[in-house]
Coordinates of C-alpha atoms and ligand atoms in Angstrom, one line a residue:
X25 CA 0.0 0.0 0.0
X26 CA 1.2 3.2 -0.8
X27 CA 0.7 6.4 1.6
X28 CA -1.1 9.5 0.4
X29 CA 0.8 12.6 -0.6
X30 CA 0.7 14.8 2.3
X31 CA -0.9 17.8 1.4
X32 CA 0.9 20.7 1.2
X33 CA -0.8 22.4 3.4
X34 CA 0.4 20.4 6.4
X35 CA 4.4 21.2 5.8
X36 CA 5.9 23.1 8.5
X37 CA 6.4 26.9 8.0
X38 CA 9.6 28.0 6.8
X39 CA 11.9 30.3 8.6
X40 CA 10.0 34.0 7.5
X41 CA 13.4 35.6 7.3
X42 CA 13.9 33.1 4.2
X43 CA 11.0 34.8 2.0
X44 CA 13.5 37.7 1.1
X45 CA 16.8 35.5 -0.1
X46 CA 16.8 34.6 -3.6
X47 CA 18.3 31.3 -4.2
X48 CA 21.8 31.5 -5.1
X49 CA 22.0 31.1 -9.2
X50 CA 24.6 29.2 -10.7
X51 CA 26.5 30.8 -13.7
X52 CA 24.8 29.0 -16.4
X53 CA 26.1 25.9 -17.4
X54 CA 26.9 26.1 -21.7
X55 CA 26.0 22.7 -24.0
X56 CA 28.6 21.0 -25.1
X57 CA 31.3 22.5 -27.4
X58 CA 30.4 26.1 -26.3
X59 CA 32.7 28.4 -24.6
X60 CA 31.1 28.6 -20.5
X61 CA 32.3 32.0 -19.7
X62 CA 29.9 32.5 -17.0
X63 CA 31.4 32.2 -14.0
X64 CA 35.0 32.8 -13.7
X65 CA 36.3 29.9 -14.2
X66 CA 39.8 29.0 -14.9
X67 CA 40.2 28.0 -18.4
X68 CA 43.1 25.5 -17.6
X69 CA 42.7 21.9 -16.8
X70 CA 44.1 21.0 -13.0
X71 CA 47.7 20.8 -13.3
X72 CA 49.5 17.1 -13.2
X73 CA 51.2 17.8 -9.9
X74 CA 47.4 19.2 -8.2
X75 CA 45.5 16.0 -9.5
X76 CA 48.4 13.9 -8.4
X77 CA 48.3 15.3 -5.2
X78 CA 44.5 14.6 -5.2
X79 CA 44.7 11.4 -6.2
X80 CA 47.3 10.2 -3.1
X81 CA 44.8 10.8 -1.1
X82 CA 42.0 9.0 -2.6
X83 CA 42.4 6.1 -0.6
X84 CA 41.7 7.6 2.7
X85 CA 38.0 9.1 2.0
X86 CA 36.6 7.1 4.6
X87 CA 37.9 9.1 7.1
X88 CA 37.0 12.5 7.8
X89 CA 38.9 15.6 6.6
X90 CA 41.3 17.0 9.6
X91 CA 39.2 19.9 10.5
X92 CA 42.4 22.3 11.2
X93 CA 43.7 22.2 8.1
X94 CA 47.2 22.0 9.9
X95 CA 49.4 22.0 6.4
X96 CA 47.5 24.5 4.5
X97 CA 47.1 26.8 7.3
X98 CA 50.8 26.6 7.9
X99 CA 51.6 27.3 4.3
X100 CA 49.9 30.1 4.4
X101 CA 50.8 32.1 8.1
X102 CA 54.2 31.0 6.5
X103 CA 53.7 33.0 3.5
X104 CA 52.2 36.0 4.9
X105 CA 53.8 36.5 8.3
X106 CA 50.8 36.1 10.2
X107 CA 50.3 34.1 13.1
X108 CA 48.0 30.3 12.1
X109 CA 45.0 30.8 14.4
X110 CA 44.3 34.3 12.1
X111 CA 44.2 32.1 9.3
X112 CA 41.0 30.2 8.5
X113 CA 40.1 27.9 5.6
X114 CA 36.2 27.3 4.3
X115 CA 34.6 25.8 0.9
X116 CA 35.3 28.6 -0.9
X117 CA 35.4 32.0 0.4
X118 CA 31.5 32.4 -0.3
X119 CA 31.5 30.0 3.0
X120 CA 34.6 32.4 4.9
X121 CA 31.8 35.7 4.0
X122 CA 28.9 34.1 5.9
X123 CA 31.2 32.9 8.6
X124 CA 32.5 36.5 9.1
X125 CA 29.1 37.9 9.1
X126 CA 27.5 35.3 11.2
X127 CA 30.7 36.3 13.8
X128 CA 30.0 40.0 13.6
X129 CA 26.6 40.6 12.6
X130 CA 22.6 39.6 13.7
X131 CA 19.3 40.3 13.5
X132 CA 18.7 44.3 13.4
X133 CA 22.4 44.7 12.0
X134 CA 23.5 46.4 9.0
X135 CA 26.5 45.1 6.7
X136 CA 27.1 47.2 3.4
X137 CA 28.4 46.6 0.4
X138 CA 28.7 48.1 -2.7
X139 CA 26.2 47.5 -5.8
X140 CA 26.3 45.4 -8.2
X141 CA 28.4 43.4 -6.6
X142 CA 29.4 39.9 -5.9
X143 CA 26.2 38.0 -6.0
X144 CA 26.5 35.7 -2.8
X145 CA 26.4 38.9 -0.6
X146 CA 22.6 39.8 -0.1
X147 CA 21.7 36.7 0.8
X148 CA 24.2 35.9 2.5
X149 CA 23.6 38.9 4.9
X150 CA 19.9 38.3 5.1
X151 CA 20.4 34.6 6.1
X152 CA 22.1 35.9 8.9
X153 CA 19.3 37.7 10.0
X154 CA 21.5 41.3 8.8
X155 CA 19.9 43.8 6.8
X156 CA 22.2 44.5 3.4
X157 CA 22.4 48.2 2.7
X158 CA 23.7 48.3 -1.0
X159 CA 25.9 51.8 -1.8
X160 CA 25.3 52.0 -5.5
X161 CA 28.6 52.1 -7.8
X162 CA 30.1 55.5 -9.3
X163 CA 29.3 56.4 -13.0
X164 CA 32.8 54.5 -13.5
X165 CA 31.4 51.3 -12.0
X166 CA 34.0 51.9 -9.2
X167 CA 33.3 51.8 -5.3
X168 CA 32.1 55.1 -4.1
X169 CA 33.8 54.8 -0.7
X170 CA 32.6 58.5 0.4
X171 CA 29.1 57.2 -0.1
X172 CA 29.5 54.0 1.8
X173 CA 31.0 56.3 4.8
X174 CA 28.3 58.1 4.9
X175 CA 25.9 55.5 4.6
X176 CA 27.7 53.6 8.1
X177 CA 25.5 54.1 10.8
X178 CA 25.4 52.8 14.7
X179 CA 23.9 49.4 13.2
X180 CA 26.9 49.2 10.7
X181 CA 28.8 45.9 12.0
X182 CA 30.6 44.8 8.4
X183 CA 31.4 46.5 5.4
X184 CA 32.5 44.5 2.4
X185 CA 35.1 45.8 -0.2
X186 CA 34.9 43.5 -3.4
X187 CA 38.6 44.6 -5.1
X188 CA 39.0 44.0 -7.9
X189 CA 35.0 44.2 -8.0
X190 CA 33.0 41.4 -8.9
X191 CA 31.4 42.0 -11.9
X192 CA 33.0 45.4 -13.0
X193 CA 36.7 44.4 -12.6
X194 CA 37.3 47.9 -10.7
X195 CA 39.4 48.2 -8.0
X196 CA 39.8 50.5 -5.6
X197 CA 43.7 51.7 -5.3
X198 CA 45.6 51.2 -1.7
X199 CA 46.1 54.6 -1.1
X200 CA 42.0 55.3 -1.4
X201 CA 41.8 52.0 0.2
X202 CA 43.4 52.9 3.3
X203 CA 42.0 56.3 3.2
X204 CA 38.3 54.5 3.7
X205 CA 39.8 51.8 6.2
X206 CA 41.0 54.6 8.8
X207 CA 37.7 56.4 8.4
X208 CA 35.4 53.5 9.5
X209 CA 34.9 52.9 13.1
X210 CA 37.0 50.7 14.8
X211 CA 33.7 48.8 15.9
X212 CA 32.9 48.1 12.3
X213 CA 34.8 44.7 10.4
X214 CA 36.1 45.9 7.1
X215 CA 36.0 42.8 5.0
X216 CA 38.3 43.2 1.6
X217 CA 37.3 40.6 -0.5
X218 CA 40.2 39.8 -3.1
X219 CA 39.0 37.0 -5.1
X220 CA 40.6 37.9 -8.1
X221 CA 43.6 40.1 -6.8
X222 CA 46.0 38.0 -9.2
X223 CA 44.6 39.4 -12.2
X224 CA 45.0 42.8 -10.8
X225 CA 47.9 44.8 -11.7
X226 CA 47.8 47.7 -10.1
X227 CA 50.2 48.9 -7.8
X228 CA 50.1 48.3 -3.9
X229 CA 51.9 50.2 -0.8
X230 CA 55.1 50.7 -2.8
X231 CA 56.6 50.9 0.8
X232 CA 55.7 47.2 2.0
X233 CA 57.9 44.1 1.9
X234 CA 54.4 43.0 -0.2
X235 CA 54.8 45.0 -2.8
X236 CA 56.7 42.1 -4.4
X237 CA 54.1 39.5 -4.0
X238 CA 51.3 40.5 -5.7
X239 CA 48.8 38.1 -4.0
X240 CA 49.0 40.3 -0.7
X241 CA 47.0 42.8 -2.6
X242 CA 46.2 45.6 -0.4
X243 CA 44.2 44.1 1.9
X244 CA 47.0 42.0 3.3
X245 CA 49.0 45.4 4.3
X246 CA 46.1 46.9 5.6
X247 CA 45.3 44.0 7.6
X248 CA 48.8 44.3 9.0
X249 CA 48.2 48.5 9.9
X250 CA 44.4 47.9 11.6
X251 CA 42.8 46.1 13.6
X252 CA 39.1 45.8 11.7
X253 CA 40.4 44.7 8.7
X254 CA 39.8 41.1 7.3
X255 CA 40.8 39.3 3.7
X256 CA 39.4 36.6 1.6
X257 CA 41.4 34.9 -0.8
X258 CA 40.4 32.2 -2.7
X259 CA 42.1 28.9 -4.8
X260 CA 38.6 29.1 -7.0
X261 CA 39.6 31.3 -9.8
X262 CA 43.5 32.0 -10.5
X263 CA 44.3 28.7 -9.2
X264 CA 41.5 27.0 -10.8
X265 CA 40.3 24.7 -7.8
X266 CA 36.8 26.2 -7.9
X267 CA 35.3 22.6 -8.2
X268 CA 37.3 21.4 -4.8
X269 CA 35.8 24.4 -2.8
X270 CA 38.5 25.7 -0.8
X271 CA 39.1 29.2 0.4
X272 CA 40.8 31.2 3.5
X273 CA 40.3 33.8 5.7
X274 CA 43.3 36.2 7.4
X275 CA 41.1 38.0 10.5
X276 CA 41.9 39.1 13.5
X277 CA 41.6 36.7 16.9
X278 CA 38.8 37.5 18.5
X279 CA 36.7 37.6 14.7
X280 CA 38.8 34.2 13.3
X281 CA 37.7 32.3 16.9
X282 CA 34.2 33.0 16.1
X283 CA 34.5 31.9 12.2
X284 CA 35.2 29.2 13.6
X285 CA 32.2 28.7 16.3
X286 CA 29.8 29.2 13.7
X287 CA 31.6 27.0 11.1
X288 CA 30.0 23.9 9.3
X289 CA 32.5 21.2 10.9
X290 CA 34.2 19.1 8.2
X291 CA 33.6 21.6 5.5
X292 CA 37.2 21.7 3.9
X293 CA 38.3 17.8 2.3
X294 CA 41.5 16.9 2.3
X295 CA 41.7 16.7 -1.5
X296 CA 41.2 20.1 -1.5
X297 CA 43.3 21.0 0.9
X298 CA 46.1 18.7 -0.5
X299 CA 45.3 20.5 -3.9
X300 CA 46.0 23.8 -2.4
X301 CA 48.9 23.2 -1.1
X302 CA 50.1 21.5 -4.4
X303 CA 48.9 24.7 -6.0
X304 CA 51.2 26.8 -3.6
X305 CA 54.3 24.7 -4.5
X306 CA 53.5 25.5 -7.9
X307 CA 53.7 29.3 -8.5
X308 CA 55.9 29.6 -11.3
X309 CA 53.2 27.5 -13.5
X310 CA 50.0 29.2 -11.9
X311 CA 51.9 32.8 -12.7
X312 CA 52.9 31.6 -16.4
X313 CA 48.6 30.7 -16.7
X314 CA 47.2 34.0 -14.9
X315 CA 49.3 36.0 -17.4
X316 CA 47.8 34.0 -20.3
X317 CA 44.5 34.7 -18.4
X318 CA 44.7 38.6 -18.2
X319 CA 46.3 38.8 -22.0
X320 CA 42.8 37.2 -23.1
X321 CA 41.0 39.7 -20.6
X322 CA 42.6 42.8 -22.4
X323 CA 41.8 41.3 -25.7
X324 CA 38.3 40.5 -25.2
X325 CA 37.8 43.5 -24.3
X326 CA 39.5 45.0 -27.0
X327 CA 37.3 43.1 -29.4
X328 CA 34.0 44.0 -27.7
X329 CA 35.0 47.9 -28.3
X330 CA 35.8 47.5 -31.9
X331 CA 32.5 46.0 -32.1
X332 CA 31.1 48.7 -30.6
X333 CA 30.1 47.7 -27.1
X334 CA 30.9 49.3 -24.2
X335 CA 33.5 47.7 -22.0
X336 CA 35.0 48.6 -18.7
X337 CA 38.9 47.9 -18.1
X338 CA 39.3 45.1 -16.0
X339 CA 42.1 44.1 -13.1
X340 CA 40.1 40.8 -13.2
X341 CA 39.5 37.8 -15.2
X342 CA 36.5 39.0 -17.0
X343 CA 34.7 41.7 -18.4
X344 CA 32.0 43.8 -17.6
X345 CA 30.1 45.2 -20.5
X346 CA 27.8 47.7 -19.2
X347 CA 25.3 47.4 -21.9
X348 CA 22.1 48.6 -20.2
X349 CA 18.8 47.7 -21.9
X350 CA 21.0 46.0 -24.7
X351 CA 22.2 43.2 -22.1
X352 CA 19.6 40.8 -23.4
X353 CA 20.4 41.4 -27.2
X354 CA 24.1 41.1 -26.3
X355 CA 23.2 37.8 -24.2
X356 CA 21.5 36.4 -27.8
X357 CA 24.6 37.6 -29.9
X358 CA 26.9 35.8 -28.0
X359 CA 24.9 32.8 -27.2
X360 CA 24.0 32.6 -31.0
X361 CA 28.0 32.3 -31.6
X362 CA 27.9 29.6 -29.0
X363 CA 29.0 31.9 -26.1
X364 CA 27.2 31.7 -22.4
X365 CA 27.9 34.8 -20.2
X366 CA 27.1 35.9 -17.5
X367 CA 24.0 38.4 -18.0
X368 CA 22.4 40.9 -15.5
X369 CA 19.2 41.8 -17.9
X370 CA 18.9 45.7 -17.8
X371 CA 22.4 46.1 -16.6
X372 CA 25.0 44.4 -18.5
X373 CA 26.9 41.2 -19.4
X374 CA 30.1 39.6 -17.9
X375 CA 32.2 37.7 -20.0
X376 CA 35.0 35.6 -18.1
X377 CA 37.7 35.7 -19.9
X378 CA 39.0 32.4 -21.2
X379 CA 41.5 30.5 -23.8
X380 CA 42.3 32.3 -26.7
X381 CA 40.0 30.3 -28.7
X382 CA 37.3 31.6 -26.3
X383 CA 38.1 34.9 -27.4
X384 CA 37.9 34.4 -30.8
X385 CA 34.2 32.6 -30.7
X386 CA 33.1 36.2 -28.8
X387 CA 34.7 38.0 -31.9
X388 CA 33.3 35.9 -34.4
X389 CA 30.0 36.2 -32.7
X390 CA 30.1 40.3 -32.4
X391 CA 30.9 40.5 -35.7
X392 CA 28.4 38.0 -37.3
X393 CA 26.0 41.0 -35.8
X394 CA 26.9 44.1 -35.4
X395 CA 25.4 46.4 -32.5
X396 CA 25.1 49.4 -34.0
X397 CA 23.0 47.7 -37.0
X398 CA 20.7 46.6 -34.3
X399 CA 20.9 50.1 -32.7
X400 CA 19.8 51.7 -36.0
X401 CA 17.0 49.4 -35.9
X402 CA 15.8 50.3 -32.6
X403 CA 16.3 54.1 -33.4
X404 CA 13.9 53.9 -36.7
X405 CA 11.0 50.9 -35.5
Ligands
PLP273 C1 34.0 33.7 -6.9 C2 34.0 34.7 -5.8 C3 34.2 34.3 -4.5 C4 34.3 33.0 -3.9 O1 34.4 31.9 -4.6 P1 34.6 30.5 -3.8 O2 34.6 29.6 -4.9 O3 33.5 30.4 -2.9 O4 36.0 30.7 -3.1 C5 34.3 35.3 -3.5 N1 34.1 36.5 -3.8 C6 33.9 36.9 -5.0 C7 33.8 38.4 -5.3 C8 33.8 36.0 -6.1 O5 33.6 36.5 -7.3

């Protein structure tokens, strides 16, 4: 005998707070043979030494990950001078953002963030229980840090700093940056978010022992000089683990203890963290691929402006094409030329930047319809 459905009716109620979050949405995945440059992947297959490094541990997934992340941790205090227990690792960094508001922030708090930005934030911030107060971006599509000081209020508890941003590929220098971390209270977590700070070029505190290693970005200094400041880095996109899920965290004691209270235990494998560390014995190879990376970055974007489209220079790995009301008929173009983007309808389009041949299926597809044609059109219906 089977039971009856239960109606819907009799489900228990869902947690109210949920109604406003939107469900996370996944870059869209592209059918086979088409370029997926909607989500900032790495365009590289693993390297040998990472999968072999994965694959020695294959045998032992019967047992639980080790929770500290003892090797990876180390690694990393190692490479940045910082004492482990600041150092915290997570699936990603999407998990190390919830962790740090969940530390810091609660029902009836604030956390701010600039807008657009990275996706995961809203909800992220509203799961928590936090209301997200969204700064709009500058007519550049860069932060507008004297906005989002003003916008800080008693309720403020974290304020995020996407940089390079997420999807504009702005960044916000380290002199402005510092500028903005020595004007926000000391009672409020500045959060500088530097998933893609390898792509970024620009220079840092010409006066640090970082200035040399471009993956202490600003945020690494700046964590050094106050004591609100805290970084995400991630091994998803330069380092092309974003399928493993492994990210860190450099905070400060009191904020890193509490990532950890409110952590999911077990979150981190071991084949990720074996991958990372693989990937930081590896930087010559990972440095040779980012700089393939950001050539393809300056040319798509070169070959979006000679088709007329509007495109924003990028410290990133993609592209942000503000294209307004034209976003959907760009999303067509490119998906007609068997291209899938990333598209914010109304807004614009992102377009990861990827292989060469990537970038030459985006060309091929601009120019099999050109913009302005379509603009014409528009101009005389
Ligand atoms: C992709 C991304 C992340 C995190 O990715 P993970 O895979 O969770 O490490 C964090 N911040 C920004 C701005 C991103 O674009």
């Amino acid at each position: 005998m089977t039971l009856p459905v239960t109606p819907a009716t009799a489900t228990p109620p869902t947690n109210p707070r949920l109604d406003a979050v939107p469900a996370y949405k996944q870059g869209r995945s592209a059918p086979a043979g088409a370029s997926k440059l909607s989500s900032n992947e790495s365009p590289h297959p693993p390297l040998p030494s990472v999968v072999s490094a994965i694959s020695d541990r294959l045998g032992s997934i019967h047992r639980y990950p080790q929770m500290a992340a003892p090797e990876i941790i180390g690694r990393l205090a190692e490479r940045y001078g910082v004492d482990p227990d600041l150092v915290t690792v997570g699936a990603g960094s999407v998990e190390l953002a919830s962790q740090l508001i969940h530390a810091v922030a609660g029902e009836g708090d604030e956390v701010m963030f600039a807008w657009r930005s990275f996706e995961a934030y809203p909800s992220l911030v509203r799961i928590a229980g936090a209301t997200p107060v969204m700064v709009p971006l500058d007519e550049e599509h860069r932060h507008d840090l004297d906005g989002m000081l003003a916008a800080i209020t008693e309720r403020t508890r974290l304020v995020f700093v996407c940089n390079p941003n997420n999807p504009t590929g702005t960044v916000v220098g380290a002199a402005e940056l510092e500028r903005f971390v020595a004007a926000v209270p000391r009672d409020v977590l500045v959060v500088i978010d530097e998933a893609y700070v390898h792509f970024d070029g620009s220079p840092y505190f010409a006066d640090a022992p970082a200035a040399t290693d471009p993956e202490r970005g600003a945020g690494l200094e700046l964590f050094r000089r106050y004591p609100h400041v805290a970084v995400l880095h991630t091994f998803s996109k330069a380092y092309g683990l974003a399928g493993l899920r492994i990210g860190y965290a450099i905070a400060p004691a009191a904020i890193a203890d509490a990532q950890r209270k409110v952590a999911v235990p077990f979150g981190v494998t071991d084949l990720a963290q074996a991958a990372a560390v693989a990937s930081l014995d590896a930087q010559e190879e990972l440095a040779a691929r980012i700089a393939e990376v950001t050539a393809q970055r300056d040319r798509l974007r070169d070959v979006l402006l000679e088709s007329g489209w509007p495109a924003v220079p990028s410290q990133a790995n993609f592209v942000w094409v503000p294209a307004g009301e034209r976003a959907a008929e760009l999303d067509r173009i490119l998906h007609a030329g068997g291209v899938v983007a990333r598209t914010f309808p109304g807004e614009g389009v992102r377009i990861s930047a990827g292989s060469a041949e990537d970038t030459h299926r985006v060309a091929a597809a601009l120019a099999a319809v050109h913009p302005t044609a379509a603009v014409r059109e528009e101009a005389t219906a």
